[in-house]
GROMACS .gro file of N, CA, C and O in nm:
model
  448
    1MET      N    1   0.111  -0.138   0.025
    1MET     CA    2  -0.003   0.006  -0.016
    1MET      C    3   0.092   0.108  -0.026
    1MET      O    4   0.177   0.145   0.095
    2SER      N    5   0.072   0.234  -0.065
    2SER     CA    6   0.119   0.347  -0.134
    2SER      C    7   0.122   0.403   0.030
    2SER      O    8   0.006   0.428   0.044
    3SER      N    9   0.202   0.511   0.044
    3SER     CA   10   0.174   0.563   0.170
    3SER      C   11   0.179   0.762   0.127
    3SER      O   12   0.179   0.857   0.198
    4GLU      N   13   0.188   0.759  -0.007
    4GLU     CA   14   0.156   0.903  -0.089
    4GLU      C   15   0.062   0.935  -0.059
    4GLU      O   16  -0.041   0.858  -0.079
    5ARG      N   17   0.024   1.060  -0.064
    5ARG     CA   18  -0.108   1.146  -0.014
    5ARG      C   19  -0.156   1.151  -0.199
    5ARG      O   20  -0.068   1.174  -0.292
    6ALA      N   21  -0.268   1.157  -0.236
    6ALA     CA   22  -0.356   1.231  -0.342
    6ALA      C   23  -0.301   1.376  -0.367
    6ALA      O   24  -0.358   1.430  -0.221
    7LYS      N   25  -0.280   1.418  -0.473
    7LYS     CA   26  -0.283   1.537  -0.496
    7LYS      C   27  -0.387   1.630  -0.459
    7LYS      O   28  -0.523   1.604  -0.500
    8PRO      N   29  -0.425   1.730  -0.361
    8PRO     CA   30  -0.533   1.760  -0.338
    8PRO      C   31  -0.599   1.865  -0.460
    8PRO      O   32  -0.523   1.886  -0.554
    9LEU      N   33  -0.705   1.833  -0.509
    9LEU     CA   34  -0.800   1.934  -0.627
    9LEU      C   35  -0.778   2.078  -0.565
    9LEU      O   36  -0.829   2.137  -0.481
   10VAL      N   37  -0.736   2.156  -0.676
   10VAL     CA   38  -0.750   2.281  -0.671
   10VAL      C   39  -0.804   2.395  -0.712
   10VAL      O   40  -0.849   2.337  -0.899
   11ILE      N   41  -0.934   2.421  -0.678
   11ILE     CA   42  -1.061   2.483  -0.733
   11ILE      C   43  -1.090   2.662  -0.710
   11ILE      O   44  -1.098   2.649  -0.587
   12ASP      N   45  -1.094   2.757  -0.809
   12ASP     CA   46  -1.098   2.849  -0.831
   12ASP      C   47  -1.235   2.870  -0.804
   12ASP      O   48  -1.333   2.838  -0.943
   13MET      N   49  -1.270   2.874  -0.714
   13MET     CA   50  -1.428   2.823  -0.681
   13MET      C   51  -1.505   3.035  -0.711
   13MET      O   52  -1.646   2.970  -0.741
   14HIS      N   53  -1.442   3.096  -0.788
   14HIS     CA   54  -1.559   3.206  -0.810
   14HIS      C   55  -1.434   3.297  -0.892
   14HIS      O   56  -1.413   3.406  -0.845
   15ASN      N   57  -1.543   3.272  -1.032
   15ASN     CA   58  -1.477   3.398  -1.151
   15ASN      C   59  -1.583   3.431  -1.254
   15ASN      O   60  -1.637   3.309  -1.276
   16HIS      N   61  -1.554   3.574  -1.275
   16HIS     CA   62  -1.683   3.602  -1.371
   16HIS      C   63  -1.535   3.682  -1.523
   16HIS      O   64  -1.492   3.768  -1.450
   17PRO      N   65  -1.599   3.637  -1.637
   17PRO     CA   66  -1.500   3.724  -1.732
   17PRO      C   67  -1.586   3.884  -1.723
   17PRO      O   68  -1.700   3.856  -1.749
   18LEU      N   69  -1.521   4.002  -1.698
   18LEU     CA   70  -1.522   4.114  -1.703
   18LEU      C   71  -1.541   4.181  -1.876
   18LEU      O   72  -1.541   4.292  -1.884
   19GLY      N   73  -1.575   4.094  -1.985
   19GLY     CA   74  -1.586   4.165  -2.115
   19GLY      C   75  -1.479   4.167  -2.200
   19GLY      O   76  -1.456   4.252  -2.250
   20GLU      N   77  -1.320   4.171  -2.139
   20GLU     CA   78  -1.218   4.174  -2.150
   20GLU      C   79  -1.171   4.038  -2.244
   20GLU      O   80  -1.195   3.964  -2.234
   21MET      N   81  -1.144   4.109  -2.377
   21MET     CA   82  -1.059   4.020  -2.488
   21MET      C   83  -0.993   3.924  -2.440
   21MET      O   84  -0.875   3.953  -2.355
   22ASP      N   85  -1.020   3.809  -2.515
   22ASP     CA   86  -0.952   3.682  -2.463
   22ASP      C   87  -0.969   3.698  -2.314
   22ASP      O   88  -0.842   3.536  -2.278
   23TYR      N   89  -1.051   3.673  -2.243
   23TYR     CA   90  -1.060   3.676  -2.123
   23TYR      C   91  -1.065   3.519  -2.086
   23TYR      O   92  -0.951   3.518  -1.978
   24VAL      N   93  -1.078   3.409  -2.164
   24VAL     CA   94  -1.102   3.252  -2.113
   24VAL      C   95  -0.955   3.230  -2.146
   24VAL      O   96  -0.923   3.171  -2.072
   25SER      N   97  -0.877   3.309  -2.222
   25SER     CA   98  -0.807   3.197  -2.285
   25SER      C   99  -0.673   3.288  -2.187
   25SER      O  100  -0.621   3.179  -2.163
   26ASP      N  101  -0.658   3.377  -2.209
   26ASP     CA  102  -0.537   3.441  -2.020
   26ASP      C  103  -0.591   3.331  -1.870
   26ASP      O  104  -0.552   3.335  -1.838
   27LEU      N  105  -0.715   3.375  -1.894
   27LEU     CA  106  -0.781   3.241  -1.768
   27LEU      C  107  -0.697   3.106  -1.781
   27LEU      O  108  -0.683   3.038  -1.700
   28ILE      N  109  -0.734   3.065  -1.888
   28ILE     CA  110  -0.686   2.893  -1.842
   28ILE      C  111  -0.532   2.889  -1.873
   28ILE      O  112  -0.456   2.778  -1.805
   29ARG      N  113  -0.458   3.042  -1.967
   29ARG     CA  114  -0.362   2.988  -1.905
   29ARG      C  115  -0.291   3.051  -1.760
   29ARG      O  116  -0.149   2.957  -1.732
   30THR      N  117  -0.321   3.103  -1.739
   30THR     CA  118  -0.310   3.148  -1.603
   30THR      C  119  -0.385   3.071  -1.485
   30THR      O  120  -0.264   2.966  -1.353
   31ALA      N  121  -0.438   2.993  -1.493
   31ALA     CA  122  -0.470   2.821  -1.407
   31ALA      C  123  -0.386   2.768  -1.467
   31ALA      O  124  -0.334   2.677  -1.365
   32ASP      N  125  -0.285   2.771  -1.594
   32ASP     CA  126  -0.193   2.620  -1.597
   32ASP      C  127  -0.099   2.669  -1.481
   32ASP      O  128  -0.020   2.583  -1.466
   33ARG      N  129  -0.078   2.753  -1.518
   33ARG     CA  130   0.025   2.850  -1.433
   33ARG      C  131   0.020   2.855  -1.329
   33ARG      O  132   0.176   2.813  -1.214
   34LEU      N  133  -0.049   2.831  -1.249
   34LEU     CA  134  -0.068   2.840  -1.102
   34LEU      C  135  -0.136   2.718  -1.023
   34LEU      O  136  -0.139   2.668  -0.918
   35GLY      N  137  -0.150   2.635  -1.123
   35GLY     CA  138  -0.202   2.451  -1.134
   35GLY      C  139  -0.316   2.465  -1.085
   35GLY      O  140  -0.342   2.362  -0.993
   36ILE      N  141  -0.420   2.540  -1.099
   36ILE     CA  142  -0.567   2.517  -1.046
   36ILE      C  143  -0.603   2.430  -1.109
   36ILE      O  144  -0.567   2.438  -1.312
   37ASP      N  145  -0.712   2.348  -1.115
   37ASP     CA  146  -0.717   2.201  -1.179
   37ASP      C  147  -0.925   2.218  -1.193
   37ASP      O  148  -0.873   2.189  -1.325
   38LYS      N  149  -0.971   2.316  -1.151
   38LYS     CA  150  -1.099   2.350  -1.194
   38LYS      C  151  -1.104   2.484  -1.196
   38LYS      O  152  -1.070   2.544  -1.105
   39ILE      N  153  -1.194   2.543  -1.247
   39ILE     CA  154  -1.243   2.695  -1.223
   39ILE      C  155  -1.404   2.693  -1.313
   39ILE      O  156  -1.459   2.658  -1.349
   40CYS      N  157  -1.468   2.765  -1.180
   40CYS     CA  158  -1.632   2.785  -1.139
   40CYS      C  159  -1.641   2.952  -1.236
   40CYS      O  160  -1.605   3.060  -1.160
   41LEU      N  161  -1.674   2.925  -1.289
   41LEU     CA  162  -1.733   3.068  -1.375
   41LEU      C  163  -1.854   3.139  -1.445
   41LEU      O  164  -1.964   3.023  -1.469
   42SER      N  165  -1.945   3.194  -1.420
   42SER     CA  166  -2.043   3.267  -1.464
   42SER      C  167  -2.006   3.394  -1.484
   42SER      O  168  -1.963   3.475  -1.386
   43GLY      N  169  -2.109   3.365  -1.520
   43GLY     CA  170  -2.130   3.571  -1.591
   43GLY      C  171  -2.199   3.642  -1.546
   43GLY      O  172  -2.287   3.539  -1.416
   44LEU      N  173  -2.231   3.728  -1.536
   44LEU     CA  174  -2.348   3.871  -1.452
   44LEU      C  175  -2.461   3.889  -1.485
   44LEU      O  176  -2.564   3.915  -1.479
   45GLY      N  177  -2.398   3.971  -1.635
   45GLY     CA  178  -2.494   3.960  -1.743
   45GLY      C  179  -2.560   4.140  -1.707
   45GLY      O  180  -2.688   4.179  -1.736
   46LEU      N  181  -2.444   4.127  -1.608
   46LEU     CA  182  -2.526   4.350  -1.555
   46LEU      C  183  -2.385   4.482  -1.654
   46LEU      O  184  -2.185   4.427  -1.647
   47ASP      N  185  -2.461   4.551  -1.641
   47ASP     CA  186  -2.332   4.710  -1.683
   47ASP      C  187  -2.201   4.704  -1.555
   47ASP      O  188  -2.274   4.768  -1.465
   48LEU      N  189  -2.151   4.668  -1.576
   48LEU     CA  190  -2.023   4.662  -1.475
   48LEU      C  191  -1.922   4.791  -1.559
   48LEU      O  192  -1.793   4.772  -1.546
   49SER      N  193  -1.943   4.878  -1.569
   49SER     CA  194  -1.910   4.950  -1.689
   49SER      C  195  -1.748   5.082  -1.565
   49SER      O  196  -1.666   5.048  -1.634
   50SER      N  197  -1.781   5.091  -1.524
   50SER     CA  198  -1.720   5.108  -1.341
   50SER      C  199  -1.552   5.021  -1.339
   50SER      O  200  -1.502   5.027  -1.249
   51LEU      N  201  -1.642   4.925  -1.368
   51LEU     CA  202  -1.472   4.739  -1.338
   51LEU      C  203  -1.471   4.761  -1.451
   51LEU      O  204  -1.357   4.656  -1.489
   52GLY      N  205  -1.487   4.816  -1.579
   52GLY     CA  206  -1.384   4.839  -1.700
   52GLY      C  207  -1.469   4.723  -1.823
   52GLY      O  208  -1.419   4.727  -1.944
   53GLY      N  209  -1.601   4.704  -1.783
   53GLY     CA  210  -1.696   4.658  -1.910
   53GLY      C  211  -1.819   4.576  -1.867
   53GLY      O  212  -1.876   4.578  -1.715
   54VAL      N  213  -1.853   4.518  -1.904
   54VAL     CA  214  -2.001   4.489  -1.923
   54VAL      C  215  -1.985   4.302  -1.931
   54VAL      O  216  -1.897   4.241  -1.944
   55SER      N  217  -2.045   4.200  -1.815
   55SER     CA  218  -2.019   4.100  -1.743
   55SER      C  219  -2.064   3.985  -1.842
   55SER      O  220  -2.180   4.013  -1.846
   56PRO      N  221  -2.061   3.957  -1.943
   56PRO     CA  222  -2.146   3.844  -1.984
   56PRO      C  223  -2.239   3.790  -1.961
   56PRO      O  224  -2.177   3.736  -1.829
   57GLY      N  225  -2.296   3.696  -1.999
   57GLY     CA  226  -2.458   3.625  -1.957
   57GLY      C  227  -2.388   3.484  -1.970
   57GLY      O  228  -2.270   3.442  -2.023
   58ASN      N  229  -2.438   3.413  -2.035
   58ASN     CA  230  -2.454   3.260  -2.012
   58ASN      C  231  -2.384   3.245  -2.086
   58ASN      O  232  -2.344   3.095  -2.102
   59SER      N  233  -2.360   3.269  -2.219
   59SER     CA  234  -2.365   3.210  -2.359
   59SER      C  235  -2.228   3.207  -2.360
   59SER      O  236  -2.145   3.115  -2.408
   60LEU      N  237  -2.144   3.314  -2.271
   60LEU     CA  238  -1.999   3.308  -2.264
   60LEU      C  239  -1.971   3.204  -2.219
   60LEU      O  240  -1.846   3.146  -2.256
   61VAL      N  241  -1.998   3.146  -2.139
   61VAL     CA  242  -1.987   3.047  -2.001
   61VAL      C  243  -1.978   2.957  -2.086
   61VAL      O  244  -1.898   2.864  -2.044
   62LEU      N  245  -2.102   2.922  -2.138
   62LEU     CA  246  -2.134   2.774  -2.169
   62LEU      C  247  -2.040   2.802  -2.326
   62LEU      O  248  -1.948   2.633  -2.323
   63GLU      N  249  -1.955   2.867  -2.410
   63GLU     CA  250  -1.895   2.847  -2.434
   63GLU      C  251  -1.793   2.813  -2.406
   63GLU      O  252  -1.725   2.787  -2.459
   64ALA      N  253  -1.712   2.878  -2.298
   64ALA     CA  254  -1.637   2.833  -2.274
   64ALA      C  255  -1.621   2.668  -2.151
   64ALA      O  256  -1.497   2.606  -2.180
   65MET      N  257  -1.742   2.657  -2.101
   65MET     CA  258  -1.764   2.523  -2.111
   65MET      C  259  -1.729   2.390  -2.184
   65MET      O  260  -1.683   2.302  -2.139
   66LYS      N  261  -1.783   2.421  -2.315
   66LYS     CA  262  -1.753   2.363  -2.427
   66LYS      C  263  -1.586   2.347  -2.493
   66LYS      O  264  -1.621   2.221  -2.528
   67ARG      N  265  -1.561   2.434  -2.484
   67ARG     CA  266  -1.389   2.469  -2.529
   67ARG      C  267  -1.330   2.409  -2.457
   67ARG      O  268  -1.238   2.338  -2.487
   68TYR      N  269  -1.398   2.421  -2.272
   68TYR     CA  270  -1.278   2.377  -2.116
   68TYR      C  271  -1.345   2.257  -2.093
   68TYR      O  272  -1.328   2.309  -1.989
   69PRO      N  273  -1.407   2.131  -2.143
   69PRO     CA  274  -1.486   2.094  -2.035
   69PRO      C  275  -1.381   1.998  -1.966
   69PRO      O  276  -1.471   2.011  -1.842
   70GLU      N  277  -1.253   2.035  -1.943
   70GLU     CA  278  -1.212   1.947  -1.822
   70GLU      C  279  -1.145   2.052  -1.713
   70GLU      O  280  -1.106   1.977  -1.554
   71LEU      N  281  -1.178   2.180  -1.733
   71LEU     CA  282  -1.163   2.244  -1.633
   71LEU      C  283  -1.217   2.340  -1.590
   71LEU      O  284  -1.275   2.406  -1.509
   72ILE      N  285  -1.338   2.390  -1.711
   72ILE     CA  286  -1.459   2.501  -1.623
   72ILE      C  287  -1.571   2.437  -1.573
   72ILE      O  288  -1.598   2.362  -1.655
   73ILE      N  289  -1.629   2.505  -1.466
   73ILE     CA  290  -1.747   2.405  -1.417
   73ILE      C  291  -1.825   2.581  -1.423
   73ILE      O  292  -1.818   2.641  -1.387
   74GLY      N  293  -1.954   2.563  -1.574
   74GLY     CA  294  -2.026   2.637  -1.591
   74GLY      C  295  -2.148   2.671  -1.469
   74GLY      O  296  -2.230   2.594  -1.398
   75PHE      N  297  -2.124   2.799  -1.381
   75PHE     CA  298  -2.242   2.838  -1.341
   75PHE      C  299  -2.302   2.955  -1.409
   75PHE      O  300  -2.346   3.045  -1.451
   76GLY      N  301  -2.441   2.917  -1.438
   76GLY     CA  302  -2.552   2.966  -1.501
   76GLY      C  303  -2.606   3.105  -1.379
   76GLY      O  304  -2.671   3.080  -1.319
   77ASN      N  305  -2.655   3.203  -1.475
   77ASN     CA  306  -2.698   3.364  -1.383
   77ASN      C  307  -2.812   3.370  -1.424
   77ASN      O  308  -2.960   3.325  -1.523
   78ILE      N  309  -2.921   3.328  -1.372
   78ILE     CA  310  -3.031   3.391  -1.361
   78ILE      C  311  -3.060   3.461  -1.236
   78ILE      O  312  -2.973   3.540  -1.163
   79ARG      N  313  -3.126   3.592  -1.278
   79ARG     CA  314  -3.216   3.684  -1.210
   79ARG      C  315  -3.368   3.691  -1.192
   79ARG      O  316  -3.427   3.661  -1.229
   80LEU      N  317  -3.303   3.680  -1.040
   80LEU     CA  318  -3.479   3.624  -0.973
   80LEU      C  319  -3.597   3.784  -0.949
   80LEU      O  320  -3.520   3.865  -0.995
   81GLY      N  321  -3.666   3.749  -0.996
   81GLY     CA  322  -3.847   3.804  -0.991
   81GLY      C  323  -3.810   3.850  -1.178
   81GLY      O  324  -3.889   3.907  -1.203
   82VAL      N  325  -3.732   3.822  -1.250
   82VAL     CA  326  -3.697   3.811  -1.378
   82VAL      C  327  -3.735   3.700  -1.473
   82VAL      O  328  -3.788   3.662  -1.500
   83ASP      N  329  -3.652   3.588  -1.444
   83ASP     CA  330  -3.614   3.459  -1.502
   83ASP      C  331  -3.759   3.360  -1.410
   83ASP      O  332  -3.682   3.369  -1.235
   84GLY      N  333  -3.803   3.264  -1.464
   84GLY     CA  334  -3.905   3.210  -1.372
   84GLY      C  335  -3.784   3.065  -1.305
   84GLY      O  336  -3.656   3.008  -1.376
   85PRO      N  337  -3.858   2.981  -1.269
   85PRO     CA  338  -3.786   2.801  -1.258
   85PRO      C  339  -3.773   2.747  -1.335
   85PRO      O  340  -3.689   2.664  -1.367
   86ASP      N  341  -3.855   2.786  -1.510
   86ASP     CA  342  -3.803   2.693  -1.601
   86ASP      C  343  -3.619   2.772  -1.645
   86ASP      O  344  -3.583   2.672  -1.692
   87LYS      N  345  -3.575   2.859  -1.583
   87LYS     CA  346  -3.487   2.858  -1.626
   87LYS      C  347  -3.320   2.817  -1.568
   87LYS      O  348  -3.252   2.728  -1.629
   88VAL      N  349  -3.367   2.795  -1.410
   88VAL     CA  350  -3.314   2.667  -1.373
   88VAL      C  351  -3.268   2.548  -1.461
   88VAL      O  352  -3.203   2.478  -1.469
   89LEU      N  353  -3.449   2.492  -1.511
   89LEU     CA  354  -3.380   2.346  -1.559
   89LEU      C  355  -3.348   2.363  -1.687
   89LEU      O  356  -3.257   2.254  -1.760
   90GLU      N  357  -3.344   2.489  -1.796
   90GLU     CA  358  -3.294   2.510  -1.893
   90GLU      C  359  -3.171   2.504  -1.926
   90GLU      O  360  -3.080   2.447  -1.969
   91LEU      N  361  -3.080   2.590  -1.791
   91LEU     CA  362  -2.967   2.545  -1.767
   91LEU      C  363  -2.905   2.471  -1.761
   91LEU      O  364  -2.793   2.445  -1.791
   92TYR      N  365  -2.942   2.346  -1.666
   92TYR     CA  366  -2.932   2.227  -1.606
   92TYR      C  367  -2.875   2.155  -1.747
   92TYR      O  368  -2.793   2.070  -1.762
   93GLU      N  369  -3.000   2.112  -1.838
   93GLU     CA  370  -3.013   2.109  -1.972
   93GLU      C  371  -2.903   2.103  -2.037
   93GLU      O  372  -2.832   2.053  -2.141
   94GLN      N  373  -2.845   2.194  -2.046
   94GLN     CA  374  -2.689   2.301  -2.113
   94GLN      C  375  -2.577   2.250  -2.052
   94GLN      O  376  -2.486   2.308  -2.114
   95GLY      N  377  -2.621   2.201  -1.928
   95GLY     CA  378  -2.547   2.159  -1.895
   95GLY      C  379  -2.472   2.231  -1.731
   95GLY      O  380  -2.295   2.182  -1.668
   96PHE      N  381  -2.506   2.330  -1.705
   96PHE     CA  382  -2.413   2.414  -1.596
   96PHE      C  383  -2.474   2.325  -1.483
   96PHE      O  384  -2.560   2.240  -1.474
   97LYS      N  385  -2.393   2.396  -1.390
   97LYS     CA  386  -2.374   2.247  -1.252
   97LYS      C  387  -2.426   2.357  -1.147
   97LYS      O  388  -2.409   2.243  -1.068
   98GLY      N  389  -2.417   2.442  -1.175
   98GLY     CA  390  -2.452   2.528  -1.003
   98GLY      C  391  -2.525   2.651  -1.094
   98GLY      O  392  -2.561   2.708  -1.206
   99ILE      N  393  -2.574   2.761  -0.958
   99ILE     CA  394  -2.649   2.869  -1.042
   99ILE      C  395  -2.621   3.000  -0.952
   99ILE      O  396  -2.529   2.953  -0.832
  100LYS      N  397  -2.571   3.137  -1.031
  100LYS     CA  398  -2.519   3.236  -0.976
  100LYS      C  399  -2.646   3.363  -0.985
  100LYS      O  400  -2.735   3.329  -1.070
  101THR      N  401  -2.707   3.413  -0.823
  101THR     CA  402  -2.819   3.506  -0.859
  101THR      C  403  -2.726   3.618  -0.810
  101THR      O  404  -2.666   3.624  -0.685
  102THR      N  405  -2.804   3.721  -0.857
  102THR     CA  406  -2.711   3.864  -0.826
  102THR      C  407  -2.840   3.960  -0.834
  102THR      O  408  -2.868   3.979  -0.921
  103ARG      N  409  -2.829   4.086  -0.755
  103ARG     CA  410  -2.976   4.168  -0.722
  103ARG      C  411  -3.036   4.152  -0.831
  103ARG      O  412  -3.142   4.216  -0.895
  104PRO      N  413  -3.112   4.062  -0.694
  104PRO     CA  414  -3.283   4.014  -0.734
  104PRO      C  415  -3.340   4.183  -0.710
  104PRO      O  416  -3.308   4.271  -0.674
  105LEU      N  417  -3.485   4.196  -0.772
  105LEU     CA  418  -3.541   4.292  -0.790
  105LEU      C  419  -3.647   4.345  -0.618
  105LEU      O  420  -3.648   4.413  -0.649
  106LYS      N  421  -3.623   4.248  -0.533
  106LYS     CA  422  -3.677   4.241  -0.435
  106LYS      C  423  -3.606   4.137  -0.357
  106LYS      O  424  -3.486   4.082  -0.369
  107ASN      N  425  -3.644   4.150  -0.186
  107ASN     CA  426  -3.534   4.078  -0.097
  107ASN      C  427  -3.508   3.913  -0.108
  107ASN      O  428  -3.631   3.899  -0.163
  108TYR      N  429  -3.379   3.891  -0.078
  108TYR     CA  430  -3.409   3.734  -0.120
  108TYR      C  431  -3.519   3.661  -0.024
  108TYR      O  432  -3.599   3.549  -0.055
  109ASP      N  433  -3.587   3.676   0.059
  109ASP     CA  434  -3.685   3.685   0.155
  109ASP      C  435  -3.812   3.686   0.162
  109ASP      O  436  -3.906   3.675   0.212
  110ASP      N  437  -3.819   3.773  -0.011
  110ASP     CA  438  -4.011   3.789  -0.025
  110ASP      C  439  -4.017   3.656  -0.034
  110ASP      O  440  -3.984   3.609  -0.057
  111GLU      N  441  -4.131   3.716  -0.005
  111GLU     CA  442  -4.238   3.572  -0.014
  111GLU      C  443  -4.290   3.518  -0.170
  111GLU      O  444  -4.302   3.358  -0.184
  112GLU      N  445  -4.311   3.637  -0.213
  112GLU     CA  446  -4.294   3.618  -0.441
  112GLU      C  447  -4.172   3.502  -0.423
  112GLU      O  448  -4.221   3.427  -0.547
   0.00000   0.00000   0.00000
């Protein structure tokens, strides 16, 4: 029996493409350089011009998931109060593994 321990999996749990040119390609190179095994990537689909641009939505994340399936774990963005429950199923069927919510129209604990 080997006494060697398995190498721990290194996961970047929170990453958003901020509309920068070649963001995903740069992200992949950086992950390789730093020894990151998996990246959880989600778009926000919001105007973030004060941070350098608009964060793309689910389509860019889906493209990255397809291009780098061994590395990218996609989190689909939904807007509470805008998207209905069907959106969760749609994202799941596209291969997203998690959900990202941000800036709901009402408080998270609203009865609606």
